[in-house]
Structures are given as C-alpha cells and as structure tokens.
Coordinates of C-alpha atoms in Angstrom, one line a residue:
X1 CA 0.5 9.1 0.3
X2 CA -1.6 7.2 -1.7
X3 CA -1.8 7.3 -5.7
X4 CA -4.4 6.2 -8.5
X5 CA -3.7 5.7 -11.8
X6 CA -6.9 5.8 -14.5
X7 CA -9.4 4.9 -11.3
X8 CA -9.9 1.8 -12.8
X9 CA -9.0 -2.0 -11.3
X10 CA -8.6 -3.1 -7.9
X11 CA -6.7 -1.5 -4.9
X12 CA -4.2 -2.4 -3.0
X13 CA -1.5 -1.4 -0.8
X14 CA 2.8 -1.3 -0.9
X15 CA 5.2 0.0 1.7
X16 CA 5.5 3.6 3.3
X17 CA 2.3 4.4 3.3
X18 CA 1.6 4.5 -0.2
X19 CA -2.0 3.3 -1.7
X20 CA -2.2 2.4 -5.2
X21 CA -5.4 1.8 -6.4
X22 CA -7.5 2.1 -9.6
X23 CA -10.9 0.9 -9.5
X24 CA -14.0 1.1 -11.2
X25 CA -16.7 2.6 -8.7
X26 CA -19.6 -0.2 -7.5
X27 CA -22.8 1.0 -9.3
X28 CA -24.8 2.6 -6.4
X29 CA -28.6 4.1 -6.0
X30 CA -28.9 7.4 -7.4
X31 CA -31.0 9.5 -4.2
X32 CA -30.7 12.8 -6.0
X33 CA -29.8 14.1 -9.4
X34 CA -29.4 17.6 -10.4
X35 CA -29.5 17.1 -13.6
X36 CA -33.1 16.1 -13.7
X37 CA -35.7 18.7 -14.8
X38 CA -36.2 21.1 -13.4
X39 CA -32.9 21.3 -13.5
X40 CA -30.6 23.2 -10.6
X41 CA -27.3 22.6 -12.0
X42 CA -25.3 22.0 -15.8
X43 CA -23.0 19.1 -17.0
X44 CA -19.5 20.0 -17.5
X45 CA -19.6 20.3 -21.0
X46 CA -22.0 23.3 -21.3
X47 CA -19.5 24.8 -18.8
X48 CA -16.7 24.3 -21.0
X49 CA -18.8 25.9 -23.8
X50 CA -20.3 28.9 -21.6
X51 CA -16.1 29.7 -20.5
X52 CA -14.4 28.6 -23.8
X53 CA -12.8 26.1 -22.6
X54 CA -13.7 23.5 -25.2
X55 CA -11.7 25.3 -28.4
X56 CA -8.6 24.7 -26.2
X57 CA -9.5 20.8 -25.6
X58 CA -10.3 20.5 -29.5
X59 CA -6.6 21.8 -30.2
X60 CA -5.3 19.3 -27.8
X61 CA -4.7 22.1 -24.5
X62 CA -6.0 19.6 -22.4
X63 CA -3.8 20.1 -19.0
X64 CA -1.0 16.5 -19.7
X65 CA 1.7 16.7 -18.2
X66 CA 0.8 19.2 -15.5
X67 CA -0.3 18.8 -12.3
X68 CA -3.1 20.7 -10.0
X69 CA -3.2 20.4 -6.5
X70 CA -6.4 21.0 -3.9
X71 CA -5.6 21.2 -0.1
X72 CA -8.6 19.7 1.4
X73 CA -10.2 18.9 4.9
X74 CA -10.4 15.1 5.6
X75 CA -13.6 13.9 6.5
X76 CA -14.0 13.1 10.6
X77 CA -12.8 9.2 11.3
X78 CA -15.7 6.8 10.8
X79 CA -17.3 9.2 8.5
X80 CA -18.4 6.2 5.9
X81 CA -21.1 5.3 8.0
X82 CA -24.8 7.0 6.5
X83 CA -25.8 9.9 8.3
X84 CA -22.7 10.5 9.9
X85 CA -22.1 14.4 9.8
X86 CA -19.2 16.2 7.7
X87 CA -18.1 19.5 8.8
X88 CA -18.0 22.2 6.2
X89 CA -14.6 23.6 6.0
X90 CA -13.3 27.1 7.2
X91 CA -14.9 30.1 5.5
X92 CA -17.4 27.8 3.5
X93 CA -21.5 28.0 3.8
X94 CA -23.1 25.6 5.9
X95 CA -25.5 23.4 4.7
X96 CA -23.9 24.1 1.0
X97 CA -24.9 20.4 0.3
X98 CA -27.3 19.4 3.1
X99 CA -28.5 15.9 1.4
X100 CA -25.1 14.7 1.7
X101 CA -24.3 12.8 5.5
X102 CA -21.2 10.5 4.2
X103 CA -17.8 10.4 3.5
X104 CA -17.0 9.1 -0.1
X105 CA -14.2 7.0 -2.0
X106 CA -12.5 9.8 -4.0
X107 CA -11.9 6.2 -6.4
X108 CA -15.5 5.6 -7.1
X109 CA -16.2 9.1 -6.9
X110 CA -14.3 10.0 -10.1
X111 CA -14.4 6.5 -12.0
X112 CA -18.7 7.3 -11.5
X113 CA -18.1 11.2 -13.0
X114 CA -15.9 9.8 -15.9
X115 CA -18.3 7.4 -16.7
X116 CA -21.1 9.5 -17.0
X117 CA -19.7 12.5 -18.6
X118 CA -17.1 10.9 -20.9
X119 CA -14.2 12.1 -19.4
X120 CA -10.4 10.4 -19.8
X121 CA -9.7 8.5 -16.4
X122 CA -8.4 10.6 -13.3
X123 CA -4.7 10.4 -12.2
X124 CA -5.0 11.5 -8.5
X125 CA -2.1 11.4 -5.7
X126 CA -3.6 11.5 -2.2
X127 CA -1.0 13.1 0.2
X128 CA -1.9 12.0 4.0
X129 CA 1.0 13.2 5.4
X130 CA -0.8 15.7 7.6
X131 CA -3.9 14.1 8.0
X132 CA -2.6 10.5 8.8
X133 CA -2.9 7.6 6.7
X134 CA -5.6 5.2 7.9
X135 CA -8.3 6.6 5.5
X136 CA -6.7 8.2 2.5
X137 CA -9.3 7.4 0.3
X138 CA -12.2 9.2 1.9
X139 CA -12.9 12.3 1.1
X140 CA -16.1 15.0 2.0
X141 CA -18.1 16.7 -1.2
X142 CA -15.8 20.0 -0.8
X143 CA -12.9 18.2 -2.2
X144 CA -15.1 16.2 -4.5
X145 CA -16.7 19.0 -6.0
X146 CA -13.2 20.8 -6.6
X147 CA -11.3 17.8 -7.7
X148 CA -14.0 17.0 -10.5
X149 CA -14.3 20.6 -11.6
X150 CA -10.2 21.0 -12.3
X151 CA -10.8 17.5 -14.1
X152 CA -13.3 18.9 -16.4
X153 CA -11.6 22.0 -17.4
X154 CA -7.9 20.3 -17.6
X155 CA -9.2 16.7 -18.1
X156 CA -5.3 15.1 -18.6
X157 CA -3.9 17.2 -15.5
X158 CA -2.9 15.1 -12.9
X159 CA -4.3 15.4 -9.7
X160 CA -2.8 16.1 -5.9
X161 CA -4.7 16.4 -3.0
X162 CA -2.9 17.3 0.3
X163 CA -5.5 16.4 3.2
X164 CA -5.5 18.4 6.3
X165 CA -6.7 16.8 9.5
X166 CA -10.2 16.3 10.1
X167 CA -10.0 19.3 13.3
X168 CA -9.1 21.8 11.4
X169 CA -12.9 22.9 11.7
X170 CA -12.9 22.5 15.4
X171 CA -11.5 26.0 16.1
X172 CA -9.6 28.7 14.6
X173 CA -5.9 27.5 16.5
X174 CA -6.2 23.8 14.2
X175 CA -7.7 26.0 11.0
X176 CA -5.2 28.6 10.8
X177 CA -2.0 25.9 12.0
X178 CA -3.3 23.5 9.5
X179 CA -3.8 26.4 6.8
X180 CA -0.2 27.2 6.6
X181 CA 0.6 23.5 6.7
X182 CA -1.3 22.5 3.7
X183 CA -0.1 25.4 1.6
X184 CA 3.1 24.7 2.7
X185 CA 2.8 21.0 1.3
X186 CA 0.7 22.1 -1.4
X187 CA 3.1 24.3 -3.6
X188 CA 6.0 21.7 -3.2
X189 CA 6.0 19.5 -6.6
X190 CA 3.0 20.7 -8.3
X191 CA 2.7 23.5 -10.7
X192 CA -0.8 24.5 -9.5
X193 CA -2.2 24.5 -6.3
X194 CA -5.5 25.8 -4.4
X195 CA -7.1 26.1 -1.4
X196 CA -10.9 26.8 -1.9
X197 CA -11.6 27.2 2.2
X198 CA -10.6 30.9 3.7
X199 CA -10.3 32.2 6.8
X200 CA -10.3 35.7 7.9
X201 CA -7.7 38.0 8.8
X202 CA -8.2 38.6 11.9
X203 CA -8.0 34.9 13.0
X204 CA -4.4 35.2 11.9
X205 CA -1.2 35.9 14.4
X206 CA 1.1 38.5 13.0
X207 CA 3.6 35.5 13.0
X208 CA 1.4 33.2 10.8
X209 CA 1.2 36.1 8.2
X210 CA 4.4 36.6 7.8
X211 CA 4.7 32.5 7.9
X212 CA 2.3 32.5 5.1
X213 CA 3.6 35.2 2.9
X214 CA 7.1 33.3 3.5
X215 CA 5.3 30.0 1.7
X216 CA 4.0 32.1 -0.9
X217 CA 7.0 33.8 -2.0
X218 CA 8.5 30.3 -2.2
X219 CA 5.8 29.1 -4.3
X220 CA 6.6 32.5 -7.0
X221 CA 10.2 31.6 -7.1
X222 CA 9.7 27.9 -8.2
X223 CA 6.7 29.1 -10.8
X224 CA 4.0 27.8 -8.7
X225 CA 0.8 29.2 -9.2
X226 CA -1.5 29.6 -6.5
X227 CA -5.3 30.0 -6.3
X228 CA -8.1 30.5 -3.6
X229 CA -11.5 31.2 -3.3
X230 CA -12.0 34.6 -2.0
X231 CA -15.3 33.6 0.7
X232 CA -18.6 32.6 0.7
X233 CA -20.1 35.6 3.2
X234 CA -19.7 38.7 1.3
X235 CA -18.2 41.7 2.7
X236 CA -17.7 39.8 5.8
X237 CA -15.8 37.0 6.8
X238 CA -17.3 33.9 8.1
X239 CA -18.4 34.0 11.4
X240 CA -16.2 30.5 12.2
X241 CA -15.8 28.8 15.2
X242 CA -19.0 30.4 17.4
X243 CA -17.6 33.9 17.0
X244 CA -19.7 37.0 15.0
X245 CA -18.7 38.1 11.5
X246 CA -16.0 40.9 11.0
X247 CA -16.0 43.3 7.8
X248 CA -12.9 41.9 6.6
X249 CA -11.5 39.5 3.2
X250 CA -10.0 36.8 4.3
X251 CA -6.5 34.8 4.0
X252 CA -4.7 33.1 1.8
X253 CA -7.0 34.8 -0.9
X254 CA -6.4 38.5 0.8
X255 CA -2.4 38.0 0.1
X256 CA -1.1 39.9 -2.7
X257 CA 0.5 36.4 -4.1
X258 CA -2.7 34.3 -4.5
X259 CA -5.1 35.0 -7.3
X260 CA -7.9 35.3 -5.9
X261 CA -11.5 34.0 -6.9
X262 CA -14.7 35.5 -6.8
X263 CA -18.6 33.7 -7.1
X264 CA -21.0 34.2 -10.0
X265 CA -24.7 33.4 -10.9
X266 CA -24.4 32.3 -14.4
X267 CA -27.4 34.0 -16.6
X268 CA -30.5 31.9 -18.2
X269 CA -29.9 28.6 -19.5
X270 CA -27.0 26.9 -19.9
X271 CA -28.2 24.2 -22.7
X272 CA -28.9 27.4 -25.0
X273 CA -24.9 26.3 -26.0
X274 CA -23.6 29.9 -25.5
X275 CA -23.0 32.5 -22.9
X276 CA -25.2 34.8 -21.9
X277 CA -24.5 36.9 -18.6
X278 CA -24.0 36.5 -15.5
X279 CA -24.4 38.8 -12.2
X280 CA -22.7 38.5 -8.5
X281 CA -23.3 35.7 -6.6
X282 CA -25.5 36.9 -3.8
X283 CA -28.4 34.6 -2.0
X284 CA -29.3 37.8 -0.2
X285 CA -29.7 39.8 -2.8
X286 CA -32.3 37.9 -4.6
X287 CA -29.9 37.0 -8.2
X288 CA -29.5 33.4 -6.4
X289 CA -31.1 31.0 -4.2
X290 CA -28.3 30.0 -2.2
X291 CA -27.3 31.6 0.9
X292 CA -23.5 32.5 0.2
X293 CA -22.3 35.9 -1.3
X294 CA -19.2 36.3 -3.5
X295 CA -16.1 37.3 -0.9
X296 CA -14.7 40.6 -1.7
X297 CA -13.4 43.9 -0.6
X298 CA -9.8 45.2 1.1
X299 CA -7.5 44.0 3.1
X300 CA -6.7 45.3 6.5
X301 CA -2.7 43.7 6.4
X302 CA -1.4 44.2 2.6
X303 CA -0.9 47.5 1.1
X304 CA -2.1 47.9 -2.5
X305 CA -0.1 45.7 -5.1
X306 CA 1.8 47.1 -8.0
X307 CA -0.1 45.4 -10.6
X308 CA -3.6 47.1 -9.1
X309 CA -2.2 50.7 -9.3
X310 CA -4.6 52.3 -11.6
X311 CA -7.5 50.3 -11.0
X312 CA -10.9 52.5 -11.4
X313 CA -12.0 51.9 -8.0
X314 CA -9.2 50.5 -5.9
X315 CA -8.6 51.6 -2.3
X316 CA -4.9 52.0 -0.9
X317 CA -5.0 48.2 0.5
X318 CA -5.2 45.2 -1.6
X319 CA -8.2 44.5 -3.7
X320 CA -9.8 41.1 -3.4
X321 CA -11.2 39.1 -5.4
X322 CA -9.1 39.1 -8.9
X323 CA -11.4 37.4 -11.5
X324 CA -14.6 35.2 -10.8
X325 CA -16.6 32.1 -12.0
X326 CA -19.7 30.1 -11.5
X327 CA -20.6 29.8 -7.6
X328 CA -24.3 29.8 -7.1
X329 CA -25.8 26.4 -6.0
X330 CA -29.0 26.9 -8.1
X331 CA -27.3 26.7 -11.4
X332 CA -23.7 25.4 -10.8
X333 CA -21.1 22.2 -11.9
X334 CA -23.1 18.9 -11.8
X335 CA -20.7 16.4 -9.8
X336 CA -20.6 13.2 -8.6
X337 CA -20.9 11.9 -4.9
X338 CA -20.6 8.6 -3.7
X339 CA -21.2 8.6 -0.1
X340 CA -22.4 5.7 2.1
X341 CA -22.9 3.6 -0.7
X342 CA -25.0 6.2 -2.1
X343 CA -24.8 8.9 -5.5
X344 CA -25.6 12.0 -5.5
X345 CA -25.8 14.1 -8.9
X346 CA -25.3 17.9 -7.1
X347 CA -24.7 21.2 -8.2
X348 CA -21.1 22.6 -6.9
X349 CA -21.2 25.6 -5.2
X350 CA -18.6 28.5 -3.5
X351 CA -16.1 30.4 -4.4
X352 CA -13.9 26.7 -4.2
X353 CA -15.8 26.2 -7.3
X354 CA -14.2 29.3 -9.1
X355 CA -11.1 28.7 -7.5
X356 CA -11.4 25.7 -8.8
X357 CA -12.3 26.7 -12.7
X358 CA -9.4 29.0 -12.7
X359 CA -7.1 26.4 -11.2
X360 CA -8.0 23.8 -14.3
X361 CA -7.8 27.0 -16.6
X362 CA -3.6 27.9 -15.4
X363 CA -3.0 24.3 -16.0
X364 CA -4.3 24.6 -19.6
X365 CA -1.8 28.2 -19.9
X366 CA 1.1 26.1 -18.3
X367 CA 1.2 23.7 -21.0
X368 CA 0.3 26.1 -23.6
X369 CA 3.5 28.3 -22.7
X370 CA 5.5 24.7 -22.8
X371 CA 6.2 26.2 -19.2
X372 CA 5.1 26.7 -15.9
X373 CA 3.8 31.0 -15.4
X374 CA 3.5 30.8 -11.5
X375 CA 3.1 34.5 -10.0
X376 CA -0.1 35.4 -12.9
X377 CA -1.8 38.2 -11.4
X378 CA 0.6 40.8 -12.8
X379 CA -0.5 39.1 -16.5
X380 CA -3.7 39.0 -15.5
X381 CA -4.0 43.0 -14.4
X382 CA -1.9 43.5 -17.6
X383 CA -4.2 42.0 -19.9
X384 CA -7.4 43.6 -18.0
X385 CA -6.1 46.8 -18.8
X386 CA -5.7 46.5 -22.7
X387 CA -7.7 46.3 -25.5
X388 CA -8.6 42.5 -25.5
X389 CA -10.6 43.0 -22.4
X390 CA -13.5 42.6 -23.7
X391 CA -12.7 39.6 -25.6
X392 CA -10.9 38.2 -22.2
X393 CA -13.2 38.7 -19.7
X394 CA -16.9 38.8 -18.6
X395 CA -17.2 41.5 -16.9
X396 CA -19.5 41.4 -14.2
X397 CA -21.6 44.6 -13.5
X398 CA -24.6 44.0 -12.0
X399 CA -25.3 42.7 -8.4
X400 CA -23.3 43.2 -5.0
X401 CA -22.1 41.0 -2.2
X402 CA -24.1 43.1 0.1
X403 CA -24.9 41.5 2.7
X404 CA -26.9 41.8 6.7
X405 CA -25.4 40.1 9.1
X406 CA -26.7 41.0 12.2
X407 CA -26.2 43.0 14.9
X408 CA -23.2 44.5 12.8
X409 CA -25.6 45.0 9.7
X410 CA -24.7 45.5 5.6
X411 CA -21.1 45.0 4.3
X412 CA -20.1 44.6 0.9
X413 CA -19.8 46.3 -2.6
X414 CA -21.5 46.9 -5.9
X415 CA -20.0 45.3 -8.5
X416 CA -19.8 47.8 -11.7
X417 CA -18.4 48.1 -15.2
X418 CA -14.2 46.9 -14.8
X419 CA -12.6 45.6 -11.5
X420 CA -14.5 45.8 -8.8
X421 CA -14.2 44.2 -5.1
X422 CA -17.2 41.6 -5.9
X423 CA -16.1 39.8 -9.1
X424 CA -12.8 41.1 -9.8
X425 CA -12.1 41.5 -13.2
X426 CA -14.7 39.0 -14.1
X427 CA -15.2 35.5 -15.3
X428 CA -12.9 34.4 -18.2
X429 CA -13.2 33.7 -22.0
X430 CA -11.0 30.6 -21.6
X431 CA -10.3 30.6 -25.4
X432 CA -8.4 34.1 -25.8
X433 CA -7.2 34.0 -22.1
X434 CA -5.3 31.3 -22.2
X435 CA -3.4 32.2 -25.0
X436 CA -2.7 35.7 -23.7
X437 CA -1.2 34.1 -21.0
X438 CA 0.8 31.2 -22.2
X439 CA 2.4 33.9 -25.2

C-alpha cells in the first residue's frame, strides 16, 4: 500500500510495503493543452458552477473527513518508458486519449493539477495489494482522469485507489476475477467507492453474480456507497476481448445496488458561468465528436427494483443508468497527465467521468448528513419523483444512445422527458441535491 499526504516533499519508503511520499511534481513540457482555444475541454471550476457544486464548497461541504475510493487498472510493467502502449480498461472506448503512450506518477500528476487549478493538496492511499507492489505510483490516464475529477468536486476527500493487475484487459477470465476482487477491496474502509470500467453481463458466470451481489450487499450494510459508470457503447456492451458486441448493460453498473452513471454532452459554452443544457452522449449520433455512447437499457439477470416501480417507461428488469453527467471528450473535465516526463492538459471522457462526478458529489452528502448514506438509489428515486425535481435534476431529453454496430445493427434508446434508459434521471443540481440527501 502506499500513501501520500499533501503530494508535496520527497518520497520514500518504510516497511510492509507501504510508500509514503509527498512530492512536488518536476515541471515538465506541456505537448498538448485542452484548454487552449479552440478550446475541447473546461477547467474544473466552470464544472463546479455548471453542477452547483461551488455553493456547497463556499459553505464549507467540501468532502474532509470522508474518503472516495476508485478501483483502477495498473498500467503494464515498464509502462514509464515514451511510447510504451496502455491498454484501455474493460468496457471503456479505445483511443479515448490517443496522445497519451506513458504511464504517469499519480504524485506529480496531482501536485501539477493542484498547482494549476488552485486546489488544496491531494491525500491519496495507493492499495497494491492485488496488483503487486513494485510500481505503486504509476498509474494510466483512466485513473488519472477519475482521481482528479472526485478531487475537484470533494477537494478535502481523501483519496483510495485499489489497483487491479495490469492483465485484467488481456481477456474476460483476468477482467471479470479481478472485477470482483477490486470491489471486494474497494468497499472495505472507505465510505465511497467506484469502479468507472464495466463489463457485460454475459461475460459473467452465474457464480461471479451471485459473488458480486454478495460484495455489494456487504457494502449496504456497512453504509458504503457504491458508484459505476454504466458503458461507453450504448445499447450494447463492449465488444471486449476480440468478441462482437451483445445488446446488453453491463456489470457492476446493471446490479440493483450500484448507482449507476450515465454520459452527457454538456450544451454551449461553459465560460458563459451558468448551465445551459445538455443532450445524450452519443458520437454516432452527431451531438458529440467522440466515438462512445452513454451505456443504458435493461438487464437480462435482475428483476426490476422496488425503488423503480412506477417509473414512466421502465421494463420489468432493472433500468440502467440512474442519473448522468458530463462524458463527451469534445467538451469534458480538463486534467492533468504526466506521462514520460511529459504533460498533457486533456479533456476527460466516459461514463468513469460521471461516475466519477457523482462519486465526489455522495462524499459532499456524507459529510453533510454528519453520516455515511450508503445504499442512495432509493433516495435518489424518492426525490426524482417529487416536486423538487426540477430543481434537482437536469433532465435530459433529447438525444439517444443509438448506436450501429455491425453485423448486429442499432441498439439503444431515446432519451425523453423523466427517467429514461440513456441518462437516467439526469445530471444533478449539486446545490439542492445534496441537501435532499444528507436531510
């Protein structure tokens, strides 16, 4: 396991495996920058404006003394080295960041964001328990890009990664055993935890399901929340490991214990300083220039909740996503990247990227409730059905996550006014939300 405090001062190394470490991150050449006009991605703070987030910081909900934990892939051994390739994760887009061809120092990853969006320093734990210990520092630009967006919507939340080995890509035996794993070290001694890769159902033994659903049920008796991205590939899942995309939703995000998290284009420009739409995340469809799709529709292993009886729309199997946020590449979270002694300045993309939004956003509810919520979804559905729903929520009504994926052809939804199996419930308004939740 290895630990920083603040990510600043030198590094070093104590007994058991543990790495403590804060350092300031070597200044290195800047080869791309999002930021730049024309610009294809937003700092954090317009984020935190566009989801009402910053009225919470103002008033001091700022995530202390919780912590939020992100189960991550570990980049392949020897990954440091420029132009060394880094896997995408299971269920995420290829090529989301194609520029990038390094491994990073999570360290100087986060000490460089800090620095040049004013943020407190990062506390981050680095579990290498499954992953093995000789690298825990490095780290590829999914669990960059997720770490740095929980940071920026709970900015004094502690955070935990748990790495999985580096061949859990390599086929869908490794993803699915190191799935369950993860999760399984994930919800133990943390009070939020996500997973932003996904796998489909299918890839899953009737065994592991039940294995999983066992972990998650422990997770809602000791107040854990749980959060996952609900897919990148529309109505289908990913077509992993050489094999062809299957109309499906995919795992953890399908289980009726997970909230689940949809992808969204946000709407115009974010430096107006206030929110002003946003549609499905869908490169096909022509609302985004990226090639993913917000995941979405019903499950083929879990009946239909209690909490989603009488939602307009709803099948007789489980409902995925639950609620949404920002996805799209071509106007997403500017974050930091460090690799081979490089920085990159990228927009974040995926529905890890919501996943990641909402897991900063139960942080801020925990410590607002003086307590830890765990199982939300209920609370969630609750508060979608009432009055305040327009006040809560975006909702999302235009777009799909339609998609063509040959030879099988379209899959996917509309998304409409309400819950539907694109965006969920929508995208929050973090200021009335979280309140709602925590009373």
């Amino acid at each position: 396991m290895a630990s920083v405090a603040g990510c600043t001062g030198s590094s070093g190394a104590t007994t058991h495996g543990t790495a403590t470490a804060g350092g300031t991150a070597t200044p290195a050449d800047v080869v791309s920058d999002c930021l730049l006009a024309p610009a294809s991605c937003y700092a954090p703070a317009l984020f935190r404006v566009e989801y009402g987030i910053q009225p919470l910081l103002d008033k001091g909900i700022d995530g202390r003394g919780e912590t939020v934990t992100v189960v991550a892939v570990a980049p392949s051994f020897g990954a440091t080295a420029p132009m060394t390739p880094i896997a995408p994760p299971p269920g995420a887009t290829a090529g989301q960041h194609p520029g990038v061809s390094a491994a990073s120092d999570i360290r100087q990853d986060l000490a460089a964001f800090d620095g040049m969006f004013r943020l407190p320093a990062a506390r981050i734990q680095v579990v290498t328990t499954l992953a093995g210990a000789g690298s825990p520092w490095q780290a590829a630009d999914e669990e960059v890009q997720d770490t740095e967006i929980v940071h920026t919507v709970a900015p004094d939340a502690a955070l935990r990664v748990v790495l999985l080995p580096a061949n859990v890509p390599d086929s869908a035996a490794n993803a699915t055993a190191g799935l369950l794993a993860g999760l399984r070290l994930a919800v133990s001694g943390t009070d939020v935890a996500l997973i932003s890769f996904s796998l489909g159902e299918h890839y899953f033994t009737k065994a592991q399901v039940t294995q999983l659903h066992s972990v998650l049920l422990g997770a809602e008796a000791h107040h854990v929340t749980v959060i996952a991205g609900s897919g990148d590939n529309g109505g289908f899942s990913q077509a992993d490991f050489g094999g062809t995309a299957v109309k499906e939703v995919s795992l953890p995000a399908s289980d009726p214990l997970v909230l689940a998290a949809g992808g969204t284009t946000l709407d115009g420009n974010l430096s107006a300083g206030f929110y002003i739409g946003e549609t499905a995340w869908n490169g096909q469809a022509g609302f985004a220039l990226s090639s993913g799709a917000s995941g979405g529709g019903f499950s083929h292993l879990y009946a239909r909740p209690a909490y989603q009886d009488g939602v307009h729309g709803i099948s007789a199997a489980r409902g995925v996503p639950d609620v949404a946020g920002e996805a799209d590449q071509s106007g997403g979270w500017g974050f930091v990247y460090t690799g081979g002694g490089k920085r990159w300045i990228m927009p974040a993309s995926g529905t890890g990227a919501a996943a990641s939004l909402w897991g900063g956003l139960m942080a801020l509810a925990d410590q607002d409730a003086h307590h830890d919520l765990g199982f939300v979804n209920p609370a969630i559905y609750r508060i979608a059905h009432g009055s305040r729903y327009p006040q809560t929520f975006h909702d999302i009504t235009t777009g799909s996550n339609i998609v063509n994926t040959p030879p099988i052809g379209l899959g996917g939804y509309q998304a409409g006014p309400g819950w539907d199996p694109v965006t969920g419930w929508g995208s929050p308004d973090a200021q009335v939300l979280v309140p709602l939740l925590a009373a």
